[in-house]
mmCIF file of C-alpha atoms in Angstrom:
data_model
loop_
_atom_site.group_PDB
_atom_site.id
_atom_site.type_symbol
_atom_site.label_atom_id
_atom_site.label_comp_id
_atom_site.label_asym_id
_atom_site.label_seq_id
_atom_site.Cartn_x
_atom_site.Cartn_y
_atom_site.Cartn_z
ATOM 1 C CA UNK S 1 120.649 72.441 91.119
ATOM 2 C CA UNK S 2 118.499 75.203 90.551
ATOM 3 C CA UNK S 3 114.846 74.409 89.639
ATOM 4 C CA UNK S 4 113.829 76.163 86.368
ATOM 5 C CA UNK S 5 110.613 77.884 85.584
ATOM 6 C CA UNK S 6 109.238 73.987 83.863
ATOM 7 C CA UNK S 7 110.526 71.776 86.222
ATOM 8 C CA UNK S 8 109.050 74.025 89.288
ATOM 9 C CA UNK S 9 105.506 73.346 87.738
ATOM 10 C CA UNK S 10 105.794 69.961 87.057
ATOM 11 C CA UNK S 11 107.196 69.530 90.746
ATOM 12 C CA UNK S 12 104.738 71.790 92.026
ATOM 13 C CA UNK S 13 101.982 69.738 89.666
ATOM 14 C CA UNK S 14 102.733 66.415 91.360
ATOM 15 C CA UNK S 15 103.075 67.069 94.748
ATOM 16 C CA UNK S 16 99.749 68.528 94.299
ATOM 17 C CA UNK S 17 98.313 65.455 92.671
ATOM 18 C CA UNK S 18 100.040 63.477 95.766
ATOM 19 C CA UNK S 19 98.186 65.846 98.328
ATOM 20 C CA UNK S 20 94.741 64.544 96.287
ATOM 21 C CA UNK S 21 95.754 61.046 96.905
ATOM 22 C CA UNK S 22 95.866 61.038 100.860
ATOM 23 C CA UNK S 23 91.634 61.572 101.012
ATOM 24 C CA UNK S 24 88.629 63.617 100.099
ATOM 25 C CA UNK S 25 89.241 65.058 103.341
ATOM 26 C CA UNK S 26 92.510 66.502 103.023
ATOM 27 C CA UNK S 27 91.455 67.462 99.603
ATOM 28 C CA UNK S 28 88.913 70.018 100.926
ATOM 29 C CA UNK S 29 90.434 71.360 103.870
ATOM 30 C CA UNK S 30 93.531 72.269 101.781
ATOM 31 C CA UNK S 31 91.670 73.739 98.857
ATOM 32 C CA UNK S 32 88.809 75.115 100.603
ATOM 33 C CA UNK S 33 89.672 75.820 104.059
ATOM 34 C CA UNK S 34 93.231 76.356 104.908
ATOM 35 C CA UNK S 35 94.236 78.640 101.858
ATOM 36 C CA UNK S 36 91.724 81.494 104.061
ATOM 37 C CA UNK S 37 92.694 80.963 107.532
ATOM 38 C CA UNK S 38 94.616 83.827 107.912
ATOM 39 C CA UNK S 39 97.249 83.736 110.590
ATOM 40 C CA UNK S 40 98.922 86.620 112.341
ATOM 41 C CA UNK S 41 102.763 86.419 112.921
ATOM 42 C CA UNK S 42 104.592 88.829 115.689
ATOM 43 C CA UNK S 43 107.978 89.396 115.762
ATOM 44 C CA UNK S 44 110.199 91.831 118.188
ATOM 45 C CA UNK S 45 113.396 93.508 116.309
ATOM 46 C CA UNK S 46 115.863 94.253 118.549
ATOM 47 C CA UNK S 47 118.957 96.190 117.268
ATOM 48 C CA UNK S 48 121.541 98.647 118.178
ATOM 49 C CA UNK S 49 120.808 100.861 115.606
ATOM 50 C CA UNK S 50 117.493 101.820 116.245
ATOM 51 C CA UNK S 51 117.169 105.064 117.861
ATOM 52 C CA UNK S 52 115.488 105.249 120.889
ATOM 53 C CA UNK S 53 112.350 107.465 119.423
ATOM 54 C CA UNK S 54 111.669 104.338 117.589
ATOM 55 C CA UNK S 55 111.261 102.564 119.916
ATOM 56 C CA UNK S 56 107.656 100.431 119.590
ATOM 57 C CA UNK S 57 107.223 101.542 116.163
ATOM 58 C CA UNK S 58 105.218 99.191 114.672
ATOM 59 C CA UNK S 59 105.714 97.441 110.859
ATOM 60 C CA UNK S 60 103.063 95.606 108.838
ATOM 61 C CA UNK S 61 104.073 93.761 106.080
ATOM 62 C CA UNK S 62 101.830 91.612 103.953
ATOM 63 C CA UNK S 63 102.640 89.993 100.630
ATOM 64 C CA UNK S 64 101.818 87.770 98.134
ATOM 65 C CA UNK S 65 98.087 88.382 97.856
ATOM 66 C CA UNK S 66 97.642 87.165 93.974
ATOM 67 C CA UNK S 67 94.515 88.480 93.384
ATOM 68 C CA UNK S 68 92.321 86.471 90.733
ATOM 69 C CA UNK S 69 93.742 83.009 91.153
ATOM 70 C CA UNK S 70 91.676 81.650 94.180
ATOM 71 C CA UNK S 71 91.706 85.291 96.015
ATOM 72 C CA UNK S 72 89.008 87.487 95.691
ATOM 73 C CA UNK S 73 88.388 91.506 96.271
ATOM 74 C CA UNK S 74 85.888 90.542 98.828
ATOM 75 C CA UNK S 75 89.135 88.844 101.321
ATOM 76 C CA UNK S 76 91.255 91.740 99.828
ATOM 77 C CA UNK S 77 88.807 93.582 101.606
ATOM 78 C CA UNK S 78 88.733 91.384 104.710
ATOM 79 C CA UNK S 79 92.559 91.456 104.773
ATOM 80 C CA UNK S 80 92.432 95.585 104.710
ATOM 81 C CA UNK S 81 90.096 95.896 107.544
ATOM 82 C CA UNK S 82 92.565 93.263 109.503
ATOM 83 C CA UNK S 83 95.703 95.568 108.819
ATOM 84 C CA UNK S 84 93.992 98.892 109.403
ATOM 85 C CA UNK S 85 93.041 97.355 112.809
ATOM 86 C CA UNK S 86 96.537 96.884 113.303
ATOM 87 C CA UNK S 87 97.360 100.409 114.060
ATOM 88 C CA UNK S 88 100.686 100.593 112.195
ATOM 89 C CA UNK S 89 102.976 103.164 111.973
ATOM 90 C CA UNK S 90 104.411 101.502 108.601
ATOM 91 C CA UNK S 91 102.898 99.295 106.133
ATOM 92 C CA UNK S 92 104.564 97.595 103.480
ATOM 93 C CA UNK S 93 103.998 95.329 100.567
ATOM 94 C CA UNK S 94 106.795 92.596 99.264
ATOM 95 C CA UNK S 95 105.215 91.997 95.965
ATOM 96 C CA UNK S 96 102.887 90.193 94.150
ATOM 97 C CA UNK S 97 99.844 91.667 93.920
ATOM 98 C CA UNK S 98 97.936 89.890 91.501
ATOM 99 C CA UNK S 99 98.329 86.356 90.272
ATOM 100 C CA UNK S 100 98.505 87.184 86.177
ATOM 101 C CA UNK S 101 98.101 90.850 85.791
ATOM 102 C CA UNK S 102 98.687 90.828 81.593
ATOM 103 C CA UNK S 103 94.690 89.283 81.944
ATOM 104 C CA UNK S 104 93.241 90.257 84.969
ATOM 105 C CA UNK S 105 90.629 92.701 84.371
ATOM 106 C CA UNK S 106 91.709 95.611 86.863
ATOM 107 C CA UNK S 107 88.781 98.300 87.827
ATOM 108 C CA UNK S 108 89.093 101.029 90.574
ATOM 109 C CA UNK S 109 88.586 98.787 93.291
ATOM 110 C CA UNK S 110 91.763 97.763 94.305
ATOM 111 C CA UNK S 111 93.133 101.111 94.639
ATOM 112 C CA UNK S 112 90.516 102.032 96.222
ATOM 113 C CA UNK S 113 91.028 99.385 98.925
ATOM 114 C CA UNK S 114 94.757 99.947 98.895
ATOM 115 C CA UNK S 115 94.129 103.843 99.370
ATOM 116 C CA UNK S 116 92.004 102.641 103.032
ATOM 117 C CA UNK S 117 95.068 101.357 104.288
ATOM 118 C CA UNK S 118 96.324 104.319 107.299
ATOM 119 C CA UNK S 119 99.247 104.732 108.890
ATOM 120 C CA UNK S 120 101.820 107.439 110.446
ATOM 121 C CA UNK S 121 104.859 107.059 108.096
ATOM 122 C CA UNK S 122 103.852 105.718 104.750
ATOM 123 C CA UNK S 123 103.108 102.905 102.701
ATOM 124 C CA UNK S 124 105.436 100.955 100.422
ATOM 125 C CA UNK S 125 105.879 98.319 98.327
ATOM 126 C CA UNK S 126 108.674 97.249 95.972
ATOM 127 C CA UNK S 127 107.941 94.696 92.725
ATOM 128 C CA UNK S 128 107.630 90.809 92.611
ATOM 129 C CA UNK S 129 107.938 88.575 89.539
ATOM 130 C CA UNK S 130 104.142 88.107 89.156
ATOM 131 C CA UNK S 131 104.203 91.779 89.033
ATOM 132 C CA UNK S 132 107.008 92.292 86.574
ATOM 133 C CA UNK S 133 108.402 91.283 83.344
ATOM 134 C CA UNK S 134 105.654 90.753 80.556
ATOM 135 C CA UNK S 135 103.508 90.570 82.828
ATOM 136 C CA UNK S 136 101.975 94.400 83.754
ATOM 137 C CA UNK S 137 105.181 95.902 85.250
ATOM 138 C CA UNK S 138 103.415 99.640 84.998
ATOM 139 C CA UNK S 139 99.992 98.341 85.108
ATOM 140 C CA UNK S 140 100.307 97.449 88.754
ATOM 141 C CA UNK S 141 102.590 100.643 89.271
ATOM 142 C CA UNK S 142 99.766 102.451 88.388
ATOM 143 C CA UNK S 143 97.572 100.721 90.729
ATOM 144 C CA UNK S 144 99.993 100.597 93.648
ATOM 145 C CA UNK S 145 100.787 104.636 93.430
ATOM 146 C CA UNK S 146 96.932 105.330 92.694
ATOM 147 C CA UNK S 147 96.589 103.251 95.978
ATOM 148 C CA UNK S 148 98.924 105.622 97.981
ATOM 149 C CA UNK S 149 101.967 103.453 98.010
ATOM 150 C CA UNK S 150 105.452 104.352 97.303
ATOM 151 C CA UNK S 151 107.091 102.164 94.918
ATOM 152 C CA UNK S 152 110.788 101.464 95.990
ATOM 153 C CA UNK S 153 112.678 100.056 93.417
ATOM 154 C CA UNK S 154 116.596 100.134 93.915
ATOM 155 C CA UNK S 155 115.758 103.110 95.871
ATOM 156 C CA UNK S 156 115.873 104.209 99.615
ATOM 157 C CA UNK S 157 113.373 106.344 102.061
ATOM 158 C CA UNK S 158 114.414 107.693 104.923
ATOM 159 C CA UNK S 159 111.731 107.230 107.325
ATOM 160 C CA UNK S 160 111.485 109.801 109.561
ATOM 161 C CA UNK S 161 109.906 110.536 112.727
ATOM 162 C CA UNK S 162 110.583 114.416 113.457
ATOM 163 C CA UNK S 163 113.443 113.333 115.967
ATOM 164 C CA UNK S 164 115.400 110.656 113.746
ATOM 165 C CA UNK S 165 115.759 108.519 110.907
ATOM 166 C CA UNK S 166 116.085 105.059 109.689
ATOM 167 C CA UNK S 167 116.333 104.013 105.926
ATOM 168 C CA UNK S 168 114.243 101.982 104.008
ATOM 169 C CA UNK S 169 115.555 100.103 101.028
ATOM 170 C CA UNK S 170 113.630 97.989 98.369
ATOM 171 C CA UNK S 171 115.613 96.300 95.103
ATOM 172 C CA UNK S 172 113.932 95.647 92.044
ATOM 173 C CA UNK S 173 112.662 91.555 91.282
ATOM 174 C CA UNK S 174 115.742 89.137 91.290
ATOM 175 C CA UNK S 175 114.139 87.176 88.702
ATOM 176 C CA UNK S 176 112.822 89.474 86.349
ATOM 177 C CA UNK S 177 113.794 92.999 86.866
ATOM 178 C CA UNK S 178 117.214 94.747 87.202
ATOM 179 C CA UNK S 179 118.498 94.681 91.139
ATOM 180 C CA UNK S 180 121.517 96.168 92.373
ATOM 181 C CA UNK S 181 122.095 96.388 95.601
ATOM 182 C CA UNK S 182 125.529 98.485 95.559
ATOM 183 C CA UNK S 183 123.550 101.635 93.972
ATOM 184 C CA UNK S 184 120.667 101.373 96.337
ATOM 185 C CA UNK S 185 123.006 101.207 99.891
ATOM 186 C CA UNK S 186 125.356 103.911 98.156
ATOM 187 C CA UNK S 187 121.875 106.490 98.289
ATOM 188 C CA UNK S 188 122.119 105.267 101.817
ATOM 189 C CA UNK S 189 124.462 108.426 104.004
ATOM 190 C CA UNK S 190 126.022 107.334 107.198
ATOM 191 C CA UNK S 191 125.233 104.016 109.138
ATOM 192 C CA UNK S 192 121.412 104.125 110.050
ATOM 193 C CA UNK S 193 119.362 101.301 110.912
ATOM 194 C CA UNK S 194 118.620 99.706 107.648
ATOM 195 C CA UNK S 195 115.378 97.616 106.574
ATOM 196 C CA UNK S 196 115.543 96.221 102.762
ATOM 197 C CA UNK S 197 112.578 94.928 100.662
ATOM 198 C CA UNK S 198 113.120 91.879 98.259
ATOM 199 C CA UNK S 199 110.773 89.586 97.035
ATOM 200 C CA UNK S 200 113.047 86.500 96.621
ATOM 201 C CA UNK S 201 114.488 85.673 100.002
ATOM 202 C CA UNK S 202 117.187 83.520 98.911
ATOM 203 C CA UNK S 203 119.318 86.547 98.165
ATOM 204 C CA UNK S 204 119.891 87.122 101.424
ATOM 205 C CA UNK S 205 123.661 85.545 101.242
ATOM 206 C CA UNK S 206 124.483 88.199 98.982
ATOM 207 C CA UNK S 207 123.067 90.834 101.524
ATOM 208 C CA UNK S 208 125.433 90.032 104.623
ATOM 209 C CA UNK S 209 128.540 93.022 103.325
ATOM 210 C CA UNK S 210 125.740 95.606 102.493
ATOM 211 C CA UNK S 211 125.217 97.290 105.844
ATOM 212 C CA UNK S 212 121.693 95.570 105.612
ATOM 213 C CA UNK S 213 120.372 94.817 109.341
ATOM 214 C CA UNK S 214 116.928 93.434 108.328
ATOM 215 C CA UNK S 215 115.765 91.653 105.134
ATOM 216 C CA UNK S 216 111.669 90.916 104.232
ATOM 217 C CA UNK S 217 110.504 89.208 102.190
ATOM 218 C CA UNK S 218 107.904 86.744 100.604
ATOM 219 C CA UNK S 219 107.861 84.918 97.282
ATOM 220 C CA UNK S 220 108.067 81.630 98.864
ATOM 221 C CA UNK S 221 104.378 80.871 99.974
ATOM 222 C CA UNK S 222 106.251 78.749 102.326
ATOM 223 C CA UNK S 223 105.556 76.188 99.787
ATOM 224 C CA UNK S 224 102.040 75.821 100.023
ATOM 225 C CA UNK S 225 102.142 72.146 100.778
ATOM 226 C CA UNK S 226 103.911 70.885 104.014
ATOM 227 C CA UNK S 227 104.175 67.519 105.310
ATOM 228 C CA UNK S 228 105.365 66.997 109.045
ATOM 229 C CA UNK S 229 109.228 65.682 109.495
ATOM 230 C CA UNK S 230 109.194 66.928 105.824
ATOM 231 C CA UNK S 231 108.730 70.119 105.540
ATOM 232 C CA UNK S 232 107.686 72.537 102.197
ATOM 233 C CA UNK S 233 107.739 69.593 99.222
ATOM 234 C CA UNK S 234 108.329 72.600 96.747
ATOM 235 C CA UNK S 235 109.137 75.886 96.517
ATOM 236 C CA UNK S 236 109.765 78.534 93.534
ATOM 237 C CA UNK S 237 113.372 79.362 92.515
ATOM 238 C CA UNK S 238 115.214 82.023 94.387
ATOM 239 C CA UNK S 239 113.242 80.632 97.868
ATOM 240 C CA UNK S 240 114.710 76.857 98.297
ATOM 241 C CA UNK S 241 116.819 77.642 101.181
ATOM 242 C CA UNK S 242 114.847 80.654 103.192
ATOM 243 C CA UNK S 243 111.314 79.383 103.291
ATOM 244 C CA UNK S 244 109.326 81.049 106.295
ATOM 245 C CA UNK S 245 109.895 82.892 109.729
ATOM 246 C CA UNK S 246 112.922 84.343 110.739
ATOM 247 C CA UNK S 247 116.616 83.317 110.017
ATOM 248 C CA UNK S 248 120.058 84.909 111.377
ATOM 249 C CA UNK S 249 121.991 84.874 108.237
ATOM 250 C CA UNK S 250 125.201 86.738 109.953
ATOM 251 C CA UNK S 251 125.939 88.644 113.015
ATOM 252 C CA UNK S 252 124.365 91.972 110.910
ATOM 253 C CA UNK S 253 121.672 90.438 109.102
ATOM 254 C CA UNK S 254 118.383 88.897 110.281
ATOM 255 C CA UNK S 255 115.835 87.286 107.485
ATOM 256 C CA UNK S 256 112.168 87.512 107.984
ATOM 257 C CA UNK S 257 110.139 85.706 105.211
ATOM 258 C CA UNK S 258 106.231 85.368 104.809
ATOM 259 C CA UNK S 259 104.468 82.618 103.715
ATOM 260 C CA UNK S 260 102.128 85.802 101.764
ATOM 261 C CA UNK S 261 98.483 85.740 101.328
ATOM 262 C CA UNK S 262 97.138 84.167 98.029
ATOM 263 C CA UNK S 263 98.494 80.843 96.365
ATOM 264 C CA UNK S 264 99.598 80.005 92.504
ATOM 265 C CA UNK S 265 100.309 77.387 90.124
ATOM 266 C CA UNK S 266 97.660 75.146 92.240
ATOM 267 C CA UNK S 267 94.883 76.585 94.681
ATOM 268 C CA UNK S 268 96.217 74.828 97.804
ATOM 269 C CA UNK S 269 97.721 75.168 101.235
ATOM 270 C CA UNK S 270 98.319 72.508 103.733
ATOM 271 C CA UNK S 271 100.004 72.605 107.094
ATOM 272 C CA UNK S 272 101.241 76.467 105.299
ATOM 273 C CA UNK S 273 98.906 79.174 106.448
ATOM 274 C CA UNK S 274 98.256 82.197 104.521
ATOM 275 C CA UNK S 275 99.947 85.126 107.161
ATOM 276 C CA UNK S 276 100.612 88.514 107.427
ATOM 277 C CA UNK S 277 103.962 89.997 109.645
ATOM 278 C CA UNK S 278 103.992 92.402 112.777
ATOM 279 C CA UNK S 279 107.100 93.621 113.947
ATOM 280 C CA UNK S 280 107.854 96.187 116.598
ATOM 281 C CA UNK S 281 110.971 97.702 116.749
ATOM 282 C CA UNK S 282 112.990 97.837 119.894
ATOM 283 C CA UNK S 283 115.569 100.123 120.973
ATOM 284 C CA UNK S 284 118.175 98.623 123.028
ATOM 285 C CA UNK S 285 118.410 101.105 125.746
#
């Protein structure tokens, strides 16, 4: 059954409250400690498709930040300098940016950190439900474009490295925008190596007949709250079944999904690290 808006929150409410029952301890770590050790996950993509002058090209995606619930500019900032040093040839953003943007006061800051981010081929981002809706869907286009990122929204770029090409997709938020994935792979002309942006990795089982290779994606926050031999107690709808790392959903399609940056709904993260994603392409020569 799928969990509605209400029900997520109350879920979400009291598995909090049951993480402030096991001690003052755990209490601290996971509000105060764990939500800003940043981890760094690596993965190697290995596909047929990639041409061989992509070979070691390197992708940074980050997500999730929610900026102004329990994340500040001055990690923002922290979490910049961390990519830059990173070296990418690609950078991209699977939504989120900040937690409520209808209220957050936005100044020229955040662009201005967004617009520090370098890298080779571009930077891109596509929209995620705490970015869309009623909540400041061209506010934080604004502030992504004025930050030098390309919004891709049911759209495709063809990255391109002077010797070949591989496309880049991005849909529009499952929950609250308008995505269609049959328009976006139609832009898409012959059978390149194909990465697609989505906030809500769930989706994914409606990916597999696309001509999709790679999906990323975020929205999940892993869940926030893990407990070992249990697992994420609860995550947001449209991430129940793909909750973090890497999954093979078919012989064409491999899942990667973050557990993002910030948190919602409750300041907490336990046994969940906030990450960011490295992945260098490999040509299979």
């Amino acid at each position: 059954m799928k969990l509605t808006r209400r029900s997520f929150i109350k879920k979400f409410l009291v598995s909090g409250l049951g993480l402030l029952g096991l001690s003052g301890g755990s209490y601290y770590y996971a509000r105060h400690i764990e939500p800003h050790m940043l981890d760094r996950k690596e993965y190697t993509i290995s596909h047929s498709n990639i041409p061989r002058s992509f070979n070691n090209f390197k992708i940074v995606q980050f997500s999730d930040t929610h900026i102004g619930f329990n994340y500040d500019l001055t990690e923002f900032e922290q979490l910049i300098d961390t990519i830059n040093a990173e070296n990418a040839d690609l950078i991209v953003f699977t939504g989120d940016l900040v937690d409520k943007p209808h209220t957050y006061r936005f100044d020229q800051r955040i662009p201005q950190l967004l617009r520090r981010l370098k890298t080779r081929y571009g930077k891109y981002w596509i929209y995620g439900n705490h970015d869309h809706g009623g909540y400041g869907t061209e506010t934080v286009k604004a502030v992504m474009e004025d930050g030098g990122f390309q919004l891709l929204q049911n759209s495709v770029s063809m990255v391109d490295n002077g010797q070949d090409t591989f496309a880049l997709a991005g849909l529009d938020d499952v929950m609250l925008g308008s995505p269609n994935i049959s328009a976006t792979t139609a832009q898409i002309k012959g059978d390149p190596f194909t990465m697609l942006l989505v906030h809500e990795p769930d989706v994914a089982d409606q990916m597999q007949q696309h001509g999709i290779d790679i999906q990323l994606s975020g929205h999940s926050h892993g869940g926030q709250i893990q407990l070992p031999f249990v697992g994420a107690l609860v995550t947001p709808p449209y991430a129940e079944t793909y909750i973090e790392g890497k999954y093979t959903i078919s012989e064409l399609l491999t899942l990667y999904v973050s557990r993002g940056i910030g948190t919602t709904r409750l300041p907490y993260r336990f046994m969940c690290r906030p990450e960011y994603s490295v992945f260098h392409l490999q040509a299979k020569l």
